[in-house]
PDB file of C-alpha atoms in Angstrom:
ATOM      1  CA  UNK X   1      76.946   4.747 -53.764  1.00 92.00           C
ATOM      2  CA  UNK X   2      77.463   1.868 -51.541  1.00 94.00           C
ATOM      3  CA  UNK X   3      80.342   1.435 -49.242  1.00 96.00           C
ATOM      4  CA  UNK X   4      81.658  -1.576 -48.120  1.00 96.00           C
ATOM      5  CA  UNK X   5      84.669  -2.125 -45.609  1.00 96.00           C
ATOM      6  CA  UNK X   6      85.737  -5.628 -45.714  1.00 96.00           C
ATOM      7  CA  UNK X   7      88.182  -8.149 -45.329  1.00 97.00           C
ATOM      8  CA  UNK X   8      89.007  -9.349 -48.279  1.00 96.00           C
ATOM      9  CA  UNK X   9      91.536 -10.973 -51.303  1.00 96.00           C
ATOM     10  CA  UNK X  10      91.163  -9.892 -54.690  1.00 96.00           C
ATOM     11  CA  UNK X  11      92.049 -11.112 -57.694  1.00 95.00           C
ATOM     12  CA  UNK X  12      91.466 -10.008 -61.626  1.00 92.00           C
ATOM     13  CA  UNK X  13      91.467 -12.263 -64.961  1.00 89.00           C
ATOM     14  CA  UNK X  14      92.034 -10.409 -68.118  1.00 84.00           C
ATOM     15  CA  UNK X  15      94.385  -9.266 -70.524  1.00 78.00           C
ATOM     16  CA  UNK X  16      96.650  -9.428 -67.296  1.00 80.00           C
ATOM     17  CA  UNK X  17      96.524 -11.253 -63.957  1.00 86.00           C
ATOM     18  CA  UNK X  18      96.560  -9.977 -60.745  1.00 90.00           C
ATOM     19  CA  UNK X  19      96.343 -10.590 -57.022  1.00 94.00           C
ATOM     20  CA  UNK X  20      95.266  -8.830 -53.402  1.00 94.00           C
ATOM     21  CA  UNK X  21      96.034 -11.204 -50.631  1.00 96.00           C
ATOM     22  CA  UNK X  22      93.568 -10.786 -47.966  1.00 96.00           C
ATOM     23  CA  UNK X  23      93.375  -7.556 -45.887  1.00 96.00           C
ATOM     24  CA  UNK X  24      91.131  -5.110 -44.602  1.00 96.00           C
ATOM     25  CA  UNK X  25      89.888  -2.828 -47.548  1.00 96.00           C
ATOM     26  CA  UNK X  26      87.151  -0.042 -48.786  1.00 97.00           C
ATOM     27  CA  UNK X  27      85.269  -1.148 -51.314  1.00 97.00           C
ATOM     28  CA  UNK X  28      83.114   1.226 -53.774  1.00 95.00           C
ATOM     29  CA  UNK X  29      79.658   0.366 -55.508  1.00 95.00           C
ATOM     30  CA  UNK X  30      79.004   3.538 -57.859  1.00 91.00           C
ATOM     31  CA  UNK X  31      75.805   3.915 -59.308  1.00 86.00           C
ATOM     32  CA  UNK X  32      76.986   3.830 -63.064  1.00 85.00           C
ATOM     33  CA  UNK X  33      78.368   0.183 -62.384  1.00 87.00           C
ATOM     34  CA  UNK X  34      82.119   0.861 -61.383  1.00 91.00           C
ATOM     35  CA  UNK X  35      83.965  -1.101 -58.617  1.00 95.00           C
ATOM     36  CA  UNK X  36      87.092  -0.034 -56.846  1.00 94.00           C
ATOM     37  CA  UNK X  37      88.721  -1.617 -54.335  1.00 96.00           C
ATOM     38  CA  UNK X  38      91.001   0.875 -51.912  1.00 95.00           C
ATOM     39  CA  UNK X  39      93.847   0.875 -49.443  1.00 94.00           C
ATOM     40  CA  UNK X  40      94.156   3.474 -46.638  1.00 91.00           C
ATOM     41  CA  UNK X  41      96.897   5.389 -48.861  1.00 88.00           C
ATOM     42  CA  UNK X  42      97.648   6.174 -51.738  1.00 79.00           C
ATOM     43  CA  UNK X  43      95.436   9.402 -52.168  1.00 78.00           C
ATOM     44  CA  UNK X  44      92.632   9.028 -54.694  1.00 78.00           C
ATOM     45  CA  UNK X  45      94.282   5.684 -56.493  1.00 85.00           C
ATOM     46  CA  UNK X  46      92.502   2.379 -56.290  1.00 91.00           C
ATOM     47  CA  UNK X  47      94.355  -0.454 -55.772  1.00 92.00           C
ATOM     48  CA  UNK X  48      91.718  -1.984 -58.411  1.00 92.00           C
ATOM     49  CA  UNK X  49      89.277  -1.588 -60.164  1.00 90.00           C
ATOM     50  CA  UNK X  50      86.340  -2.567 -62.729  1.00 90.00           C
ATOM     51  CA  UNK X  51      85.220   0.533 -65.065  1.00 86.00           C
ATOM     52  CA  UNK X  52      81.675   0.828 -66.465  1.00 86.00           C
ATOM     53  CA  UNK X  53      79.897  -0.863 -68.502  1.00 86.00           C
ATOM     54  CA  UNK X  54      80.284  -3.864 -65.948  1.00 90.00           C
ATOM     55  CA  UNK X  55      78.196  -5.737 -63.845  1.00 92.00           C
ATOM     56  CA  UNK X  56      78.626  -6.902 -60.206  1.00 94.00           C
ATOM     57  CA  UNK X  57      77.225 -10.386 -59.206  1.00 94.00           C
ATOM     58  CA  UNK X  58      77.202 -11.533 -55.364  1.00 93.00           C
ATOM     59  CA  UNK X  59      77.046 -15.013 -54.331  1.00 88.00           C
ATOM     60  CA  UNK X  60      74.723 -17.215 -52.869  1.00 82.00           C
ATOM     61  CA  UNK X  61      74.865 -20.987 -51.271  1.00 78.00           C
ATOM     62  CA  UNK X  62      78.346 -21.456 -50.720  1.00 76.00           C
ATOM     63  CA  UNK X  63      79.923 -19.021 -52.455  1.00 79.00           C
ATOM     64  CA  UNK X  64      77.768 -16.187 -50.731  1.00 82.00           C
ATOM     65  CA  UNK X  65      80.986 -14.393 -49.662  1.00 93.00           C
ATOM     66  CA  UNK X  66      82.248 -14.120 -54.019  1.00 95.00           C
ATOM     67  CA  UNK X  67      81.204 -11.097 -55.583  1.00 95.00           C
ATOM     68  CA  UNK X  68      82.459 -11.127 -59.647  1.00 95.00           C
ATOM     69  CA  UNK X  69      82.159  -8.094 -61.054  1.00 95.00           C
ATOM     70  CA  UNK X  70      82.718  -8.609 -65.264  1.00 95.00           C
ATOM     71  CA  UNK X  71      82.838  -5.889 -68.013  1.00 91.00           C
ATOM     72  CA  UNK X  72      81.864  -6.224 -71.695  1.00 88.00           C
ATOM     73  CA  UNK X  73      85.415  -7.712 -72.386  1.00 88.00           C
ATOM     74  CA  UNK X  74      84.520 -10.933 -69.931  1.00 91.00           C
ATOM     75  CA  UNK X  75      87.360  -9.448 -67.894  1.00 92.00           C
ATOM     76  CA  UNK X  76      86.564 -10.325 -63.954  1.00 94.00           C
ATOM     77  CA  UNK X  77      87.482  -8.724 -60.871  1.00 94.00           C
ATOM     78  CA  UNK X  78      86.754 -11.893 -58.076  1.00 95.00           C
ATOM     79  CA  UNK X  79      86.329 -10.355 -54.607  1.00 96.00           C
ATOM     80  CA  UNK X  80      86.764 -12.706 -51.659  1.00 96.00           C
ATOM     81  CA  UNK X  81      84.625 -11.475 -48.538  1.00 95.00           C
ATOM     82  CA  UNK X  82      86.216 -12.772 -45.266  1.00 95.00           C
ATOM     83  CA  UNK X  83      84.716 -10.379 -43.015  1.00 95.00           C
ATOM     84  CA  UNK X  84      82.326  -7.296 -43.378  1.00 95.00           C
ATOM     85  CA  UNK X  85      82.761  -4.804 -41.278  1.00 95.00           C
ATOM     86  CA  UNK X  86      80.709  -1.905 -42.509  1.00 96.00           C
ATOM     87  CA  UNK X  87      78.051  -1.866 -45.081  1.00 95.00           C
ATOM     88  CA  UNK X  88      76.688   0.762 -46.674  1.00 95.00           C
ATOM     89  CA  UNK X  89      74.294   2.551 -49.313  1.00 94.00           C
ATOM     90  CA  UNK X  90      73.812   6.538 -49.838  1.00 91.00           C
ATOM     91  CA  UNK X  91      72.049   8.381 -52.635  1.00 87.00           C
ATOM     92  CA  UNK X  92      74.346  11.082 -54.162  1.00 83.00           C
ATOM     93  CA  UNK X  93      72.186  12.268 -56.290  1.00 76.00           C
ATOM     94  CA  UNK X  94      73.131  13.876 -59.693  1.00 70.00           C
ATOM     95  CA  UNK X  95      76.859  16.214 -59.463  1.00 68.00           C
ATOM     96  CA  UNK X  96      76.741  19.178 -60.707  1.00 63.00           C
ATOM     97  CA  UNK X  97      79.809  18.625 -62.219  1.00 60.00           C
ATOM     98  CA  UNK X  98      83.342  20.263 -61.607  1.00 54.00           C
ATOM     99  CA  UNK X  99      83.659  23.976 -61.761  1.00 54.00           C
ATOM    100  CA  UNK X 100      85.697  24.717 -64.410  1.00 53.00           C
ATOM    101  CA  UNK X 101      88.402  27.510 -63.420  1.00 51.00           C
ATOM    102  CA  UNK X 102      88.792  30.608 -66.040  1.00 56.00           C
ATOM    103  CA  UNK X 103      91.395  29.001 -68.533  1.00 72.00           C
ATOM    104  CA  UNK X 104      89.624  26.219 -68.815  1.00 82.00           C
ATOM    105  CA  UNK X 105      86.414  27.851 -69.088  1.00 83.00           C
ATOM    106  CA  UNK X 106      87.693  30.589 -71.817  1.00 87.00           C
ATOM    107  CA  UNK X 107      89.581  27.547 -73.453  1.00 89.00           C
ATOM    108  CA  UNK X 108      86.153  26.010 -74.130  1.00 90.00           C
ATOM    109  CA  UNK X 109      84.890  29.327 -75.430  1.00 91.00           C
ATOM    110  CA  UNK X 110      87.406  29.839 -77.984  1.00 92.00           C
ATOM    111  CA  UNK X 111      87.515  26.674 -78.902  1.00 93.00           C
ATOM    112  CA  UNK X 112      83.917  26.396 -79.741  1.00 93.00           C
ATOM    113  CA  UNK X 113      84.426  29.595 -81.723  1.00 92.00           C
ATOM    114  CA  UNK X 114      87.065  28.036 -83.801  1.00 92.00           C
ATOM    115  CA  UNK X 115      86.347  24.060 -83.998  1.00 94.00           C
ATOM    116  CA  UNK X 116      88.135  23.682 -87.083  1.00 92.00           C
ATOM    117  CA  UNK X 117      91.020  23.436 -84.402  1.00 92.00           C
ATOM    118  CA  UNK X 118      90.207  20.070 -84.179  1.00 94.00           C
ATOM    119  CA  UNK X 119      90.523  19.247 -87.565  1.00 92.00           C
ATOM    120  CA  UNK X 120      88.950  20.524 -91.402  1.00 93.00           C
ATOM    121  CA  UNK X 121      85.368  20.522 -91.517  1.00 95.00           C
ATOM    122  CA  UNK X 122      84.629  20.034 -87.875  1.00 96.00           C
ATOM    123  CA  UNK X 123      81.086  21.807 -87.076  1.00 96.00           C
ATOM    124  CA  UNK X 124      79.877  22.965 -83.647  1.00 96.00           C
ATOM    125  CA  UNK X 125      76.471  21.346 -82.459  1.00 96.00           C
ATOM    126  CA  UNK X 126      76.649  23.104 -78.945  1.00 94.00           C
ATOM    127  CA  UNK X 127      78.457  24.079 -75.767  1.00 93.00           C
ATOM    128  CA  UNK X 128      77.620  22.286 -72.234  1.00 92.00           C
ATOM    129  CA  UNK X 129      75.795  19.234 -74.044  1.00 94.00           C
ATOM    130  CA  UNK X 130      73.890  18.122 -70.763  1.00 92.00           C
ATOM    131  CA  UNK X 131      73.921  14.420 -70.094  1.00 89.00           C
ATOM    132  CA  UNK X 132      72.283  12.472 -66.814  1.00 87.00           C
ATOM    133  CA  UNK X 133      75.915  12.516 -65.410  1.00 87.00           C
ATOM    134  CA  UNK X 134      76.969  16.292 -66.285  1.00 88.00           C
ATOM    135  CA  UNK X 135      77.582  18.404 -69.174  1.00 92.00           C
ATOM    136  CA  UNK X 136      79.853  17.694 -72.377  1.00 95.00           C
ATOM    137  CA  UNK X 137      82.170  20.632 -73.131  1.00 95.00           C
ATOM    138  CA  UNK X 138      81.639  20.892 -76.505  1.00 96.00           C
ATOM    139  CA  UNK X 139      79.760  18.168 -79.001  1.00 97.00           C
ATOM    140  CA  UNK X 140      80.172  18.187 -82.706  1.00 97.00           C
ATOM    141  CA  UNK X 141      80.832  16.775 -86.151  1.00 96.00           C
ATOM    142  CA  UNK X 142      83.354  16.079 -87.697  1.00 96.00           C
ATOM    143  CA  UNK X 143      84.334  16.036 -91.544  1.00 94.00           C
ATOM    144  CA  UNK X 144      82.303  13.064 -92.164  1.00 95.00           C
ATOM    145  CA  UNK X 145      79.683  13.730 -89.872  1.00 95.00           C
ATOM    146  CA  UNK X 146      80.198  11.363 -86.870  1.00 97.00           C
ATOM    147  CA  UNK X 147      79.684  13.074 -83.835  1.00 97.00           C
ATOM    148  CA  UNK X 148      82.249  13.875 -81.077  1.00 97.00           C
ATOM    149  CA  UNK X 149      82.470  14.582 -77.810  1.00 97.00           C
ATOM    150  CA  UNK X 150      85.482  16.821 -76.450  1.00 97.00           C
ATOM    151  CA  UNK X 151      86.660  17.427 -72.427  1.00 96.00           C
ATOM    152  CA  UNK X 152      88.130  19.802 -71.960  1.00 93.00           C
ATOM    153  CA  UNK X 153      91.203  20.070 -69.042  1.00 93.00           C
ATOM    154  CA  UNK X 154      93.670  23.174 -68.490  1.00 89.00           C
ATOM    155  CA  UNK X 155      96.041  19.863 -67.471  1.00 90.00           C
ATOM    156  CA  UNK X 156      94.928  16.556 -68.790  1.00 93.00           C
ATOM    157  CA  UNK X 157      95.411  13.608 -66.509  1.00 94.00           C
ATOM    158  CA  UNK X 158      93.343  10.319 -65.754  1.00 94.00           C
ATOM    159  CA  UNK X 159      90.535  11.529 -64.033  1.00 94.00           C
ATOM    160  CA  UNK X 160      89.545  13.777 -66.753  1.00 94.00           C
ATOM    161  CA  UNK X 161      89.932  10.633 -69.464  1.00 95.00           C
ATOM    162  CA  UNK X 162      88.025   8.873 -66.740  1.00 95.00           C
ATOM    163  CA  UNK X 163      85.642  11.313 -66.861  1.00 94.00           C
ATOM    164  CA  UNK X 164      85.142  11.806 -71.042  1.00 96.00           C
ATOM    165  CA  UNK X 165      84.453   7.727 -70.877  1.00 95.00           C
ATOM    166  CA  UNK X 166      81.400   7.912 -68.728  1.00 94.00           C
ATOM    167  CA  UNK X 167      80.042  10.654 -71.369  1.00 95.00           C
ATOM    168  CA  UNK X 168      80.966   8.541 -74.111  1.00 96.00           C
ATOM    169  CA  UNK X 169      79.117   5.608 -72.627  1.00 94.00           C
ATOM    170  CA  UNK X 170      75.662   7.363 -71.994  1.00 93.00           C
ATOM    171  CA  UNK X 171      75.946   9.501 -75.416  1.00 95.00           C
ATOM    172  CA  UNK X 172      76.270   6.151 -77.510  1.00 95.00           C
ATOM    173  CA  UNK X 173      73.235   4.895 -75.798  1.00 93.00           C
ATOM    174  CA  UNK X 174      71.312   7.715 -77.752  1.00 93.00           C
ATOM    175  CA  UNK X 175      70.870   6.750 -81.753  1.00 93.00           C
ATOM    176  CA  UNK X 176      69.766  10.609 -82.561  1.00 93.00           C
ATOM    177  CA  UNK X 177      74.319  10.777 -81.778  1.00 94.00           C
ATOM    178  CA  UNK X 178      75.779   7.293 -81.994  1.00 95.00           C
ATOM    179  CA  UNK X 179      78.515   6.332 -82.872  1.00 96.00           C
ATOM    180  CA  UNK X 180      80.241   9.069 -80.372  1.00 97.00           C
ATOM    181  CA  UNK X 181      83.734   9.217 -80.435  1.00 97.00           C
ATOM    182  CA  UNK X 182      85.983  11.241 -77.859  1.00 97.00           C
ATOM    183  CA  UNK X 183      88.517  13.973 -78.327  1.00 97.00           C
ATOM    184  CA  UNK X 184      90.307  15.019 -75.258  1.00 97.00           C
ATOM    185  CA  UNK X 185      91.698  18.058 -75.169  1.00 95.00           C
ATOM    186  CA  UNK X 186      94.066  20.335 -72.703  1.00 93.00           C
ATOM    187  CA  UNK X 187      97.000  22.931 -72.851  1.00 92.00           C
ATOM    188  CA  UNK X 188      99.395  19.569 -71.277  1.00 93.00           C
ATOM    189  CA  UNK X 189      98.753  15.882 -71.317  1.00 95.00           C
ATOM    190  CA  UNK X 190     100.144  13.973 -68.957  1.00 95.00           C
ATOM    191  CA  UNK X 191     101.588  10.543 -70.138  1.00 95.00           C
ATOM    192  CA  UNK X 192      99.353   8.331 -68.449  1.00 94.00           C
ATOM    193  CA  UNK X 193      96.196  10.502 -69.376  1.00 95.00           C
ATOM    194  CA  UNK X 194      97.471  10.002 -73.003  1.00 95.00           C
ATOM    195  CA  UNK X 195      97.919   6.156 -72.732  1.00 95.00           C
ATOM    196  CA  UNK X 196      94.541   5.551 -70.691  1.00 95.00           C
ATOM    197  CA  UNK X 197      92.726   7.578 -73.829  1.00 96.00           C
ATOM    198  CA  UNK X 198      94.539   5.613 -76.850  1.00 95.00           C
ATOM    199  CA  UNK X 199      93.727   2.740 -74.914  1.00 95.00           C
ATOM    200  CA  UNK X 200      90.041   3.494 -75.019  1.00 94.00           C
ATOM    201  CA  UNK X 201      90.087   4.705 -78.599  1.00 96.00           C
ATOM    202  CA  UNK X 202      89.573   8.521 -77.073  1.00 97.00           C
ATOM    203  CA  UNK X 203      91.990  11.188 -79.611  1.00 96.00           C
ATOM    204  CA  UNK X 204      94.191  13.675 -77.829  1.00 96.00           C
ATOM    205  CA  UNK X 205      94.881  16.992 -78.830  1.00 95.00           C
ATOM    206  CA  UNK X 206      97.075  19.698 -76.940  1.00 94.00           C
ATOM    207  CA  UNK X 207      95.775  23.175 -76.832  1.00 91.00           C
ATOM    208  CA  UNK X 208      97.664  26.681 -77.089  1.00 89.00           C
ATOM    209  CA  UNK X 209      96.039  28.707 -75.314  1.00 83.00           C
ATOM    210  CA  UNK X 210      97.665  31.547 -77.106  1.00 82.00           C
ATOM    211  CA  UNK X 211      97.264  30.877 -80.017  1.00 84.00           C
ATOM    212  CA  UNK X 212      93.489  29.996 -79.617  1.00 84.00           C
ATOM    213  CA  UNK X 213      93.108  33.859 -78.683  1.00 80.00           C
ATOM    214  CA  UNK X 214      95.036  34.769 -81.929  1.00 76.00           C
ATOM    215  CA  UNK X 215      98.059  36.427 -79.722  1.00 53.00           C
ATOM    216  CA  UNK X 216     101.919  35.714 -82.197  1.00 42.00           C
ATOM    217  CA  UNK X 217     104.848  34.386 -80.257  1.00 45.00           C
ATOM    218  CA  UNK X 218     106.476  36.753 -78.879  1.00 46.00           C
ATOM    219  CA  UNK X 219     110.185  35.555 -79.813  1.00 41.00           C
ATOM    220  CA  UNK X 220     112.161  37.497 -82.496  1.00 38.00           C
ATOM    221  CA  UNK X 221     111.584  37.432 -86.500  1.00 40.00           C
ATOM    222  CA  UNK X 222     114.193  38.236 -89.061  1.00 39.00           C
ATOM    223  CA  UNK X 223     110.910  39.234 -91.134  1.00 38.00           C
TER     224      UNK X 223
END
């Protein structure tokens, strides 16, 4: 990962437009490609950013101080050095991955016990499908044999759609699986999670958890 503190202006051509006068800002360099640019607030939430597959170019001659950073869309974030202040690189290694608490852990138990959740003729290829970056939840097939890739959240929100992308990227790179497709799954999906993953082409699917583990509602029946 490198870190870069910098004054700088940013601006971003695409679908949209979009402009950072200049300031003092953290910018991140992650080893799978992404670039985020940050404020000192608000929490975890870049002010912008480039998702991978992209690729960052810095300038030389007299535009030394550009970086472009472009993604397979041709969409460009142009960052405008005026100053570095702090420069950066550290090697993270490989993450283990996040922890999964025990609903979300017995959640991907039961639900690799009964795929056909997911939809009729779904088959289970495995649990904890390790990739370079961590390990898929569940992979599997579907009715007409593409494979798919599901994440699995107790409460689904952007960083775990975030998250399911980078798996989808490196699992398409394989031919043994590609095409890949991405399911993302969770007992509540928040409304930007859900936008963010029809945006990338990534199905959503809510989860009861009760009814995974076969227990009936417990309201009233007349029969």
């Amino acid at each position: 990962m490198r870190l870069v503190i910098a004054r700088c202006s940013v601006d971003y051509a695409g679908r949209l437009t979009a402009h950072l006068p200049s300031a003092p800002r953290l910018i991140l360099v992650k080893a799978d490609g992404s670039v985020s640019i940050h404020a000192d607030d608000r929490a975890y939430k870049p002010l912008n950013w480039m998702s991978p597959p992209c690729t960052l170019k810095e300038g030389a001659g007299d535009e030394k101080d550009v970086w472009t950073v472009t993604n397979k869309a041709g969409e460009k974030l142009i960052i405008t050095m005026e100053e570095v202040l702090h420069d950066s690189s550290h090697e993270l290694g490989v993450d283990p991955g996040l922890i999964k608490d025990g609903v979300e852990a017995h959640l991907q138990e039961l639900l690799a016990d009964r795929i056909e959740t997911l939809g009729e003729g779904y088959s289970l290829i495995r649990r904890e499908y390790m990739t370079a970056i961590g390990p898929v939840d569940i992979l599997c097939r579907d009715a007409e044999g593409q494979t798919v890739a599901v994440e699995i959240k107790r409460r689904g929100e952007i960083d775990g759609v975030e998250q399911l992308t980078r798996y989808l990227e490196l699992l398409n790179r394989d031919p043994h699986l590609a095409p890949v497709r991405g399911i993302f799954a969770a007992q509540e999906i928040k409304p930007q999670a859900r936008v963010l993953a029809t945006d990338r082409g990534i199905g959503c699917t809510v989860l009861d958890y009760d009814a995974l583990r076969g227990i009936e509602d417990d309201k009233l029946r007349l029969f």
